[in-house]
Coordinates of C-alpha atoms and ligand atoms in Angstrom, one line a residue:
M1 CA 10.3 24.1 4.1
T2 CA 12.4 24.8 7.1
S3 CA 10.8 26.8 9.9
L4 CA 11.9 30.4 10.7
V5 CA 13.6 29.2 13.9
Q6 CA 15.4 26.5 11.9
S7 CA 16.7 28.9 9.3
L8 CA 17.8 31.4 12.0
S9 CA 19.6 28.6 13.8
A10 CA 21.3 27.7 10.5
L11 CA 22.6 31.2 10.2
F12 CA 23.8 31.3 13.7
G13 CA 25.3 27.8 13.3
A14 CA 27.3 29.0 10.3
A15 CA 28.6 31.9 12.3
F16 CA 29.7 29.7 15.1
T17 CA 31.4 27.3 12.7
A18 CA 33.2 30.2 11.1
E19 CA 34.6 30.9 14.5
G20 CA 35.8 27.3 14.8
L21 CA 33.0 26.4 17.1
D22 CA 30.3 23.8 17.0
A23 CA 27.3 24.7 14.8
A24 CA 25.0 23.3 17.5
F25 CA 25.8 26.4 19.6
G26 CA 23.8 28.3 17.1
Q27 CA 20.4 27.0 18.2
V28 CA 17.9 29.8 18.3
Q29 CA 14.7 29.9 20.4
V30 CA 11.7 32.1 20.7
S31 CA 12.6 34.6 23.4
D32 CA 11.2 33.9 26.8
R33 CA 11.0 37.7 27.2
P34 CA 9.0 38.8 24.2
D35 CA 9.0 42.3 25.6
L36 CA 12.8 42.4 25.1
A37 CA 13.2 40.5 21.8
Q38 CA 11.6 38.1 19.4
F39 CA 14.3 35.5 19.5
Q40 CA 17.4 34.6 21.5
C41 CA 20.6 32.5 21.0
N42 CA 22.3 31.5 24.2
G43 CA 25.0 29.4 22.5
A44 CA 27.9 31.9 23.3
L45 CA 27.7 30.9 26.9
A46 CA 28.0 27.2 26.3
A47 CA 30.6 27.8 23.6
A48 CA 32.7 29.9 25.9
K49 CA 32.7 27.1 28.5
A50 CA 33.8 24.6 26.0
A51 CA 36.5 26.8 24.5
K52 CA 37.5 28.3 27.8
A53 CA 36.9 31.8 26.4
N54 CA 35.0 34.9 27.4
P55 CA 31.2 34.4 26.5
R56 CA 30.7 38.1 25.7
A57 CA 33.6 38.2 23.4
I58 CA 32.3 35.2 21.5
A59 CA 28.8 36.8 21.4
Q60 CA 30.4 39.9 19.9
T61 CA 32.2 38.0 17.1
I62 CA 29.0 36.1 16.3
V63 CA 27.0 39.4 16.1
A64 CA 29.7 41.0 14.0
R65 CA 29.4 38.1 11.5
L66 CA 25.6 38.3 11.4
K67 CA 25.1 42.0 11.3
A68 CA 25.1 42.3 7.6
E69 CA 22.4 39.6 7.1
P70 CA 19.3 41.4 5.8
V71 CA 16.9 39.2 7.9
F72 CA 17.9 40.8 11.2
A73 CA 16.3 44.1 12.3
R74 CA 18.6 44.2 15.4
L75 CA 21.0 42.0 17.3
D76 CA 21.9 42.8 20.9
I77 CA 24.1 41.3 23.5
A78 CA 22.6 41.1 27.0
G79 CA 24.1 40.1 30.3
P80 CA 27.0 37.7 30.1
G81 CA 26.6 36.9 26.4
F82 CA 22.9 36.2 25.5
I83 CA 22.2 37.3 22.0
N84 CA 18.7 38.9 21.7
F85 CA 17.4 39.8 18.3
D86 CA 14.5 40.7 16.0
V87 CA 13.7 39.8 12.5
T88 CA 12.6 42.5 9.9
D89 CA 8.9 42.9 9.2
D90 CA 9.6 42.3 5.5
A91 CA 11.2 38.9 6.3
L92 CA 8.2 38.1 8.5
A93 CA 5.8 39.1 5.7
A94 CA 7.7 37.0 3.1
R95 CA 7.6 33.9 5.4
L96 CA 3.9 34.4 6.1
G97 CA 3.2 34.7 2.4
A98 CA 5.0 31.4 1.8
M99 CA 3.1 29.8 4.7
A100 CA -0.3 31.0 3.2
K101 CA 0.5 29.4 -0.1
D102 CA 1.6 26.1 1.4
E103 CA -1.3 23.5 1.9
R104 CA 0.7 21.9 4.7
L105 CA 1.3 25.3 6.4
G106 CA 5.1 24.5 6.6
A107 CA 4.6 21.3 8.6
P108 CA 7.9 19.4 9.0
M109 CA 8.3 16.2 7.0
T110 CA 10.1 14.3 9.8
G111 CA 8.4 11.1 8.9
A112 CA 9.1 10.9 5.2
G113 CA 9.9 7.4 4.3
R114 CA 9.2 6.1 7.7
T115 CA 6.5 3.8 9.2
V116 CA 5.0 3.9 12.6
V117 CA 2.5 1.4 14.1
I118 CA 0.4 3.1 16.8
D119 CA -1.3 0.8 19.3
F120 CA -4.0 2.6 21.1
G121 CA -7.6 2.3 22.3
G122 CA -7.1 -1.2 23.6
P123 CA -10.7 -1.9 24.8
N124 CA -11.6 -5.3 26.0
V125 CA -14.2 -7.5 24.4
A126 CA -17.4 -7.9 26.5
K127 CA -16.5 -5.0 28.7
P128 CA -17.9 -1.5 27.9
M129 CA -15.3 1.1 27.1
H130 CA -14.8 3.3 30.1
V131 CA -12.8 6.5 30.8
G132 CA -9.7 4.4 31.3
H133 CA -9.7 3.7 27.6
L134 CA -10.7 7.2 26.8
R135 CA -7.2 8.7 27.4
S136 CA -5.6 6.1 25.2
T137 CA -8.1 6.8 22.5
I138 CA -7.8 10.6 22.6
I139 CA -4.0 10.7 22.9
G140 CA -3.5 7.9 20.4
D141 CA -5.8 9.5 17.9
C142 CA -3.9 12.8 18.2
L143 CA -0.6 11.0 17.7
Q144 CA -1.9 9.3 14.6
R145 CA -3.1 12.5 13.1
L146 CA 0.1 14.3 14.0
F147 CA 2.4 11.6 12.6
R148 CA 0.4 11.5 9.4
A149 CA 0.7 15.3 9.1
T150 CA 4.5 15.1 9.4
G151 CA 4.8 12.6 6.6
W152 CA 4.9 9.2 8.4
R153 CA 3.1 6.2 7.1
V154 CA 0.9 5.4 10.1
V155 CA -0.8 2.1 10.8
S156 CA -3.1 2.4 13.8
D157 CA -4.2 -0.8 15.6
V158 CA -7.0 -0.9 18.3
H159 CA -5.4 -4.2 19.7
L160 CA -8.6 -5.6 21.3
G161 CA -8.3 -7.5 24.5
D162 CA -10.0 -10.6 23.2
W163 CA -8.0 -13.6 24.3
G164 CA -7.5 -13.5 28.0
L165 CA -9.0 -14.9 31.1
Q166 CA -12.1 -12.7 30.8
M167 CA -13.1 -14.8 27.8
G168 CA -13.0 -18.0 29.8
Q169 CA -14.9 -16.3 32.6
L170 CA -17.7 -15.4 30.2
I171 CA -17.7 -18.8 28.6
S172 CA -18.0 -20.6 31.9
E173 CA -20.7 -18.2 33.1
I174 CA -22.8 -18.9 30.0
E175 CA -22.3 -22.6 30.6
L176 CA -23.3 -22.4 34.2
R177 CA -26.4 -20.4 33.5
G178 CA -27.4 -22.8 30.7
I179 CA -28.0 -19.9 28.3
A180 CA -26.7 -21.7 25.1
P181 CA -26.1 -25.4 25.8
V182 CA -25.3 -26.2 22.2
Y183 CA -21.9 -24.5 22.4
F184 CA -21.0 -26.9 25.3
D185 CA -22.4 -30.1 23.8
P186 CA -19.3 -32.3 23.1
D187 CA -21.4 -34.2 20.5
C188 CA -22.3 -31.1 18.5
K189 CA -20.2 -31.0 15.3
G190 CA -21.5 -27.6 14.2
P191 CA -22.3 -25.5 12.5
Y192 CA -23.3 -23.3 15.3
P193 CA -26.1 -20.8 15.2
E194 CA -25.4 -17.6 13.3
V195 CA -27.2 -15.4 15.7
S196 CA -25.4 -14.5 18.9
P197 CA -27.0 -16.0 22.0
V198 CA -26.0 -12.8 23.9
T199 CA -26.3 -9.1 23.3
M200 CA -24.0 -6.3 24.4
E201 CA -26.3 -5.6 27.3
D202 CA -26.2 -9.3 28.3
L203 CA -22.4 -9.2 28.2
E204 CA -22.4 -6.1 30.3
E205 CA -24.3 -8.0 33.0
L206 CA -22.6 -11.4 32.5
Y207 CA -19.0 -10.3 32.6
P208 CA -19.0 -8.5 36.0
A209 CA -21.0 -11.3 37.5
A210 CA -18.5 -13.9 36.2
S211 CA -15.6 -11.8 37.3
A212 CA -17.0 -11.4 40.9
A213 CA -17.8 -15.1 41.1
C214 CA -14.2 -16.0 40.1
K215 CA -12.9 -13.6 42.7
A216 CA -15.0 -15.2 45.4
D217 CA -14.5 -18.8 44.5
P218 CA -11.2 -20.5 43.6
A219 CA -13.0 -23.5 42.0
R220 CA -15.0 -21.1 39.8
L221 CA -11.8 -19.3 38.8
E222 CA -10.3 -22.7 37.9
M223 CA -13.2 -23.4 35.7
A224 CA -12.7 -20.1 33.9
R225 CA -9.0 -20.8 33.5
R226 CA -9.8 -24.2 31.9
A227 CA -12.3 -22.6 29.6
T228 CA -9.7 -20.0 28.5
V229 CA -7.1 -22.7 27.7
A230 CA -9.8 -24.8 25.8
L231 CA -10.7 -21.6 23.8
Q232 CA -7.1 -20.9 23.0
D233 CA -6.6 -24.6 22.0
G234 CA -9.4 -24.3 19.6
R235 CA -12.4 -26.1 21.1
P236 CA -15.0 -25.5 18.3
G237 CA -18.0 -24.6 20.5
Y238 CA -16.0 -22.1 22.5
R239 CA -14.5 -20.5 19.5
A240 CA -18.0 -20.2 18.0
L241 CA -19.3 -18.6 21.1
W242 CA -16.2 -16.3 21.4
K243 CA -16.7 -15.1 17.8
H244 CA -20.1 -13.9 18.8
F245 CA -18.7 -12.0 21.8
V246 CA -16.2 -10.3 19.6
A247 CA -18.7 -9.4 16.9
V248 CA -21.2 -8.1 19.3
S249 CA -18.5 -6.1 21.1
E250 CA -16.9 -4.7 18.0
K251 CA -20.2 -3.3 16.9
G252 CA -20.6 -1.4 20.2
L253 CA -17.0 -0.3 20.2
A254 CA -17.2 1.0 16.6
R255 CA -20.1 3.1 17.6
E256 CA -18.2 4.6 20.5
F257 CA -15.1 5.3 18.6
G258 CA -17.2 6.6 15.8
S259 CA -18.9 9.1 18.1
L260 CA -15.5 10.3 19.2
G261 CA -14.5 10.7 15.5
V262 CA -11.7 8.1 15.9
T263 CA -10.8 5.5 13.3
F264 CA -8.3 2.6 13.2
D265 CA -6.5 1.0 10.3
L266 CA -6.6 -2.3 12.0
W267 CA -9.1 -4.0 14.2
N268 CA -6.7 -6.7 15.3
G269 CA -6.8 -8.2 18.7
E270 CA -4.7 -10.4 21.0
S271 CA -6.2 -13.4 19.2
T272 CA -4.9 -12.3 15.8
V273 CA -1.5 -13.6 16.6
H274 CA -2.6 -16.9 18.1
D275 CA -1.0 -19.0 15.2
L276 CA 2.3 -17.2 15.5
I277 CA 2.7 -18.2 19.1
P278 CA 3.7 -21.9 18.8
P279 CA 6.5 -21.3 16.3
M280 CA 7.6 -18.3 18.4
L281 CA 7.8 -20.5 21.5
D282 CA 9.7 -23.2 19.6
S283 CA 12.2 -20.8 18.3
L284 CA 12.7 -19.1 21.6
K285 CA 13.2 -22.5 23.3
A286 CA 15.6 -23.7 20.6
R287 CA 17.7 -20.6 20.9
G288 CA 17.9 -21.0 24.6
L289 CA 16.1 -17.7 25.2
A290 CA 13.0 -19.2 26.9
E291 CA 13.3 -21.7 29.7
E292 CA 11.1 -23.8 31.9
S293 CA 10.5 -22.6 35.4
E294 CA 8.1 -24.3 37.9
G295 CA 6.1 -25.7 35.0
A296 CA 5.8 -22.4 33.2
L297 CA 7.8 -21.1 30.2
I298 CA 9.6 -17.8 30.8
V299 CA 12.1 -15.4 29.3
P300 CA 14.4 -13.9 31.9
V301 CA 14.8 -10.2 31.1
A302 CA 16.6 -8.9 34.2
R303 CA 19.9 -7.0 33.7
D304 CA 22.8 -6.6 36.0
D305 CA 22.3 -2.8 36.2
D306 CA 18.6 -3.0 37.1
K307 CA 17.8 -0.8 40.0
K308 CA 14.5 -2.7 40.7
P309 CA 13.9 -6.4 40.5
M310 CA 12.7 -7.2 36.9
P311 CA 10.6 -10.4 36.9
P312 CA 10.8 -12.6 33.8
L313 CA 8.2 -12.5 31.0
I314 CA 5.9 -15.4 31.4
L315 CA 5.0 -16.9 28.1
V316 CA 3.0 -20.0 29.0
K317 CA 1.5 -20.7 32.4
S318 CA 1.7 -24.1 34.0
D319 CA -1.9 -24.8 32.9
G320 CA -0.8 -24.2 29.3
G321 CA -2.6 -20.9 28.9
V322 CA -0.8 -18.0 27.2
L323 CA -0.8 -14.5 28.7
Y324 CA -1.0 -10.8 27.8
G325 CA 2.7 -10.6 27.4
T326 CA 2.8 -13.7 25.0
T327 CA 0.3 -12.1 22.7
D328 CA 2.1 -8.7 22.9
L329 CA 5.4 -10.4 22.0
A330 CA 3.9 -12.3 19.0
T331 CA 2.2 -9.1 17.9
V332 CA 5.7 -7.5 17.6
I333 CA 6.5 -10.3 15.2
Q334 CA 3.3 -9.8 13.2
R335 CA 3.8 -6.0 12.9
V336 CA 7.4 -6.4 11.8
R337 CA 6.4 -9.0 9.3
D338 CA 3.5 -7.0 7.9
Y339 CA 4.7 -3.4 8.0
D340 CA 8.5 -3.4 8.8
P341 CA 8.0 -0.3 11.0
D342 CA 10.7 2.1 12.2
L343 CA 8.7 2.7 15.4
I344 CA 5.9 1.1 17.3
L345 CA 4.2 3.2 19.9
Y346 CA 2.0 1.8 22.6
V347 CA -0.3 4.3 24.0
V348 CA -1.3 2.6 27.3
D349 CA -1.8 3.6 30.9
H350 CA 1.6 4.2 32.6
R351 CA 0.7 1.6 35.2
Q352 CA 1.5 -1.0 32.5
H353 CA 5.1 0.3 32.2
G354 CA 6.6 -2.8 33.8
H355 CA 4.7 -5.1 31.4
F356 CA 6.0 -3.2 28.4
E357 CA 9.5 -3.1 29.7
Q358 CA 9.4 -6.9 29.9
V359 CA 7.9 -7.4 26.5
F360 CA 10.4 -4.9 24.9
R361 CA 13.4 -6.5 26.5
A362 CA 12.3 -9.9 25.4
A363 CA 11.6 -8.8 21.9
E364 CA 15.0 -7.0 21.7
K365 CA 16.9 -9.9 23.2
A366 CA 15.3 -12.3 20.6
G367 CA 15.7 -9.8 17.8
L368 CA 12.0 -9.9 17.0
N369 CA 11.6 -6.2 16.6
G370 CA 13.3 -5.9 13.3
R371 CA 14.3 -2.2 12.8
A372 CA 11.5 -1.0 15.0
H373 CA 12.1 1.0 18.1
L374 CA 9.5 -0.1 20.7
E375 CA 8.2 2.7 22.9
H376 CA 5.6 2.8 25.6
V377 CA 3.7 6.2 25.5
G378 CA 2.3 6.1 29.0
Y379 CA -0.3 8.4 30.5
G380 CA -1.8 9.1 34.0
T381 CA -5.3 8.9 35.4
M382 CA -8.3 11.0 34.7
N383 CA -9.7 11.9 38.1
G384 CA -12.9 13.4 39.2
T385 CA -13.1 16.8 41.1
D386 CA -12.7 14.7 44.3
G387 CA -9.2 13.7 43.2
K388 CA -10.2 10.1 42.8
P389 CA -10.5 8.2 39.5
F390 CA -13.4 9.6 37.5
K391 CA -16.7 7.8 38.4
T392 CA -20.4 8.2 37.8
R393 CA -22.4 10.1 40.4
A394 CA -23.5 6.8 41.8
G395 CA -19.9 5.8 42.2
G396 CA -19.8 3.3 39.3
V397 CA -17.3 3.2 36.4
M398 CA -18.3 5.9 33.9
K399 CA -19.0 4.5 30.5
L400 CA -17.7 6.5 27.6
Y401 CA -21.0 6.8 25.9
D402 CA -22.5 8.4 29.1
L403 CA -19.6 10.8 29.4
I404 CA -20.0 12.0 25.9
A405 CA -23.7 12.5 26.5
M406 CA -22.9 14.4 29.7
A407 CA -20.5 16.8 27.9
R408 CA -23.0 17.3 25.1
V409 CA -25.7 18.4 27.6
E410 CA -23.3 20.7 29.3
A411 CA -22.4 22.2 25.9
E412 CA -26.0 22.8 25.2
T413 CA -26.4 24.7 28.4
R414 CA -23.3 26.8 27.8
L415 CA -24.2 27.6 24.2
A416 CA -27.7 28.8 25.4
E417 CA -26.1 30.9 28.2
Q418 CA -23.9 32.6 25.6
G419 CA -26.8 33.2 23.4
L420 CA -25.1 31.2 20.6
G421 CA -27.0 29.6 17.8
A422 CA -30.4 30.7 19.3
D423 CA -32.1 30.9 15.9
Y424 CA -30.5 27.8 14.4
T425 CA -32.5 24.7 13.7
A426 CA -32.7 22.0 16.4
E427 CA -30.7 19.8 14.2
E428 CA -27.8 22.2 13.7
K429 CA -27.9 23.1 17.4
A430 CA -27.6 19.4 18.3
Q431 CA -24.6 19.0 16.0
I432 CA -22.8 22.0 17.4
A433 CA -23.4 20.8 21.0
Q434 CA -22.0 17.4 20.0
Q435 CA -18.9 19.0 18.5
V436 CA -18.5 21.4 21.5
G437 CA -19.0 18.5 24.0
L438 CA -16.3 16.5 22.3
A439 CA -13.9 19.5 22.2
T440 CA -14.5 19.9 25.9
I441 CA -13.5 16.3 26.7
K442 CA -10.6 16.1 24.2
F443 CA -9.0 19.4 25.0
A444 CA -9.3 18.7 28.8
D445 CA -7.5 15.5 28.2
L446 CA -4.8 16.6 25.8
S447 CA -3.9 20.0 27.4
N448 CA -2.2 18.4 30.4
H449 CA 1.1 16.6 29.9
R450 CA 0.0 13.0 29.3
T451 CA 2.0 11.6 32.2
T452 CA 0.3 13.7 34.8
D453 CA -3.0 12.7 36.4
Y454 CA -5.6 15.4 35.8
V455 CA -8.9 16.4 37.2
F456 CA -11.7 16.3 34.7
D457 CA -13.8 19.3 35.7
L458 CA -16.7 19.5 33.2
E459 CA -17.8 22.8 34.5
R460 CA -14.4 24.4 33.9
F461 CA -13.5 22.7 30.6
S462 CA -16.8 23.5 29.0
K463 CA -16.4 27.3 29.4
F464 CA -16.0 29.6 26.5
E465 CA -13.3 31.5 28.3
G466 CA -9.9 30.3 29.3
K467 CA -7.8 27.5 28.0
T468 CA -10.6 25.2 26.8
G469 CA -11.7 23.4 23.7
P470 CA -14.9 25.4 23.3
Y471 CA -12.9 28.7 23.6
L472 CA -10.7 27.7 20.7
Q473 CA -13.6 26.5 18.6
Y474 CA -15.3 29.8 19.1
A475 CA -12.1 31.7 18.3
A476 CA -11.9 29.9 15.0
V477 CA -15.6 30.4 14.2
R478 CA -15.3 34.1 14.9
I479 CA -12.4 34.5 12.4
R480 CA -14.4 32.5 9.9
S481 CA -17.3 35.0 10.3
I482 CA -14.9 37.9 9.8
L483 CA -13.7 36.4 6.6
R484 CA -17.2 35.7 5.5
K485 CA -18.1 39.4 5.8
A486 CA -15.0 40.6 4.0
E487 CA -15.2 41.9 0.5
L488 CA -12.5 41.0 -2.0
V489 CA -9.7 43.5 -1.7
S490 CA -7.6 43.9 -4.9
A491 CA -4.9 46.1 -3.3
A492 CA -1.4 44.7 -2.8
P493 CA -1.1 43.8 0.9
A494 CA 0.9 46.2 3.0
V495 CA 3.6 45.0 5.4
L496 CA 2.3 44.6 8.9
R497 CA 4.3 46.5 11.5
T498 CA 2.4 46.8 14.8
P499 CA 3.4 44.8 17.9
E500 CA 0.1 43.0 17.9
E501 CA 0.3 42.1 14.2
R502 CA 3.9 40.9 14.7
A503 CA 2.9 38.7 17.6
V504 CA 0.3 36.9 15.5
I505 CA 2.8 36.4 12.7
L506 CA 5.4 35.1 15.0
A507 CA 2.9 32.7 16.6
L508 CA 1.9 31.5 13.1
L509 CA 5.5 30.9 12.0
A510 CA 6.1 28.7 15.1
L511 CA 3.6 26.1 13.9
P512 CA 6.1 23.8 12.3
D513 CA 8.3 23.9 15.5
A514 CA 5.3 23.1 17.7
M515 CA 4.4 20.1 15.5
A516 CA 8.0 18.9 15.5
A517 CA 8.3 19.2 19.3
A518 CA 4.9 17.5 19.9
E519 CA 5.9 14.7 17.7
D520 CA 9.3 14.3 19.2
K521 CA 8.0 14.2 22.7
R522 CA 4.7 12.4 21.9
A523 CA 3.2 15.4 23.7
P524 CA -0.1 16.7 22.4
N525 CA -0.2 19.4 25.2
I526 CA 2.4 21.3 23.1
L527 CA -0.2 21.6 20.3
C528 CA -2.8 22.7 22.9
D529 CA -0.4 25.4 24.1
Y530 CA 0.3 26.5 20.6
A531 CA -3.4 26.8 19.7
F532 CA -4.2 28.7 22.9
N533 CA -1.3 31.2 22.4
L534 CA -2.2 31.7 18.8
A535 CA -5.9 32.4 19.7
Q536 CA -4.8 34.8 22.4
A537 CA -2.4 36.7 20.1
F538 CA -5.1 36.9 17.5
S539 CA -7.7 38.2 20.0
R540 CA -5.3 40.9 21.1
F541 CA -4.6 41.9 17.5
Y542 CA -8.3 42.0 16.8
A543 CA -9.1 44.1 19.8
A544 CA -6.4 46.7 18.8
H545 CA -7.0 47.0 15.1
H546 CA -9.6 47.5 12.5
V547 CA -9.9 44.7 10.0
L548 CA -13.2 44.9 8.0
N549 CA -13.5 48.6 8.2
E550 CA -9.8 49.5 7.9
A551 CA -9.7 52.4 5.4
D552 CA -6.3 51.7 3.9
A553 CA -7.0 49.0 1.3
G554 CA -3.4 47.6 1.4
L555 CA -3.5 47.3 5.2
R556 CA -7.0 45.8 5.0
A557 CA -5.8 43.2 2.6
A558 CA -2.8 42.3 4.8
R559 CA -4.9 42.0 7.9
L560 CA -7.5 39.9 6.1
A561 CA -4.7 37.6 4.9
L562 CA -3.5 37.4 8.5
C563 CA -7.0 36.3 9.5
G564 CA -7.0 33.7 6.8
V565 CA -3.7 32.1 7.8
T566 CA -4.7 32.2 11.5
L567 CA -7.9 30.4 10.7
A568 CA -6.1 27.8 8.7
A569 CA -3.5 27.3 11.4
L570 CA -6.0 27.1 14.2
T571 CA -8.3 24.7 12.3
R572 CA -5.3 22.6 11.4
V573 CA -4.1 22.3 15.0
L574 CA -7.6 21.6 16.3
D575 CA -7.9 18.9 13.7
L576 CA -4.6 17.4 14.9
L577 CA -6.2 17.3 18.3
G578 CA -9.2 15.6 16.9
I579 CA -11.4 18.6 17.4
A580 CA -13.8 19.8 14.7
V581 CA -14.7 23.4 14.2
P582 CA -18.4 24.0 13.7
E583 CA -19.4 25.9 10.6
R584 CA -20.9 28.6 12.8
M585 CA -21.9 29.0 16.4
Ligands
LIG1 N1 -6.6 -4.2 26.6 C1 -5.6 -3.6 27.4 C2 -6.2 -3.0 28.7 O1 -7.4 -2.8 28.7 C3 -4.8 -2.6 26.7 C4 -4.0 -3.0 25.5 C5 -2.9 -2.2 25.2 N2 -2.1 -2.6 24.0 C6 -1.2 -3.6 24.1 N3 -0.5 -4.0 23.0 N4 -1.0 -4.3 25.2 O2 -5.5 -2.8 29.6

């Protein structure tokens, strides 16, 4: 189903073509002055430039061609040649009826037949997830939901950081502390104990200690490096110990992702591609793409037109260890082999932009990416109200679990303030608070353009007024309760004709365009804007009109139908944002 804007653009495009002009000039957009018109087409100005003609004259010929089309209620020319126009209420009603019948609510099928791998989350084994990984998780999850909704085959991969120096740091720390000597005994031929010698809590203490020790002492760092290389080379005791770290961490991570309502198709990690690395290196060397440099193996990726120096991608260090970029390059091979994707999205902090540029260039140079376009979807930092990266009150790194708990407590307070759910069971209240808390966090994150740094102000984002997650949840719950109270109306629905009604219909019909734009720009904030505008249009409509006690049955039926589609659209968009709507509040 094409959206209203798309069909209108097609009509205008045909009119431009009939005048011997490019159909692209017929692009229609929602008017930026809704008080003047519903839609506008500014193509006559650009067309006039290209054809060296008078823009107003072109606009006149276009309008003359379109006048007879029944869809238009009016077509006006403004200023130098802008075409402002409205669509008839009957046309809006017909469109709305079609949308109401469509399960997908007219969502575009941009991804039909296409596959995307979305790499997001990216937590590191043995380190608790913190707010740095939160943005990747929230944005990535929204993108996986959106791409699925527009027909893509989506493969999401958490891409655990499980193969780098932090593993060697931990292994050596455990050795030094004598916690589990069997894993270090060169005479031990296995099997190794099935129970992990360390818990997640142990890892949370061991890793920072190891990392600090390595920072302070070069010899200690060297020991960690050697342990990393030995792990990667397959030393059995180290591998066995490492497996325990991964298993223990995965359990903790699954719980955190689960509490966010986020799932992954693949729980792969950097280590998954270990066996693909030696053949990859051999082939890169044989093809002259990788070269030795000061004992390391590198792929030069600089180009003549680079404005900034572009360092080579280092594949193997002089000590034999492989790096983050090596596993990322091999992961491209694995994904192309297993899924033959059209697109791979990496939802990772924008400070890693240079890294991805190196990896993408190396992959493209070596033709490892198959048909896939490789794209880094970067994002900025989540700051505290002090403008610095978000921290705990004590100044430590905020763990995700604690953040969620904080938002839930805030939600409880707000719900109580509003007198919402006062007579519900404690269990239901807790569930609502959890959903509202998550909505607070997710909407705060998604409503800013992802590349900007934003201030996470729990106080502001947990409010039930303004552009917040809780406001939108509440808006949906209210519509649901209207519909619950409604009796079945058998009358044929009347055509809605008031400005407030039209505004809701127009907002609803823009859903496919909002989804397409959000997908195209990988920009969830477009969906947030959409949801907020729709909720506001609805609330103006509801303030101005009777619904449940409208005396005219046909009008009541039409308004109830409008409520129904609004609820469906709002719930759908919130779902794309990863936000659940409580049954009641
Ligand atoms: N583990 C990395 C980090 O914490 C993020 C991984 C992102 N994905 C990737 N394919 N490199 O920074």
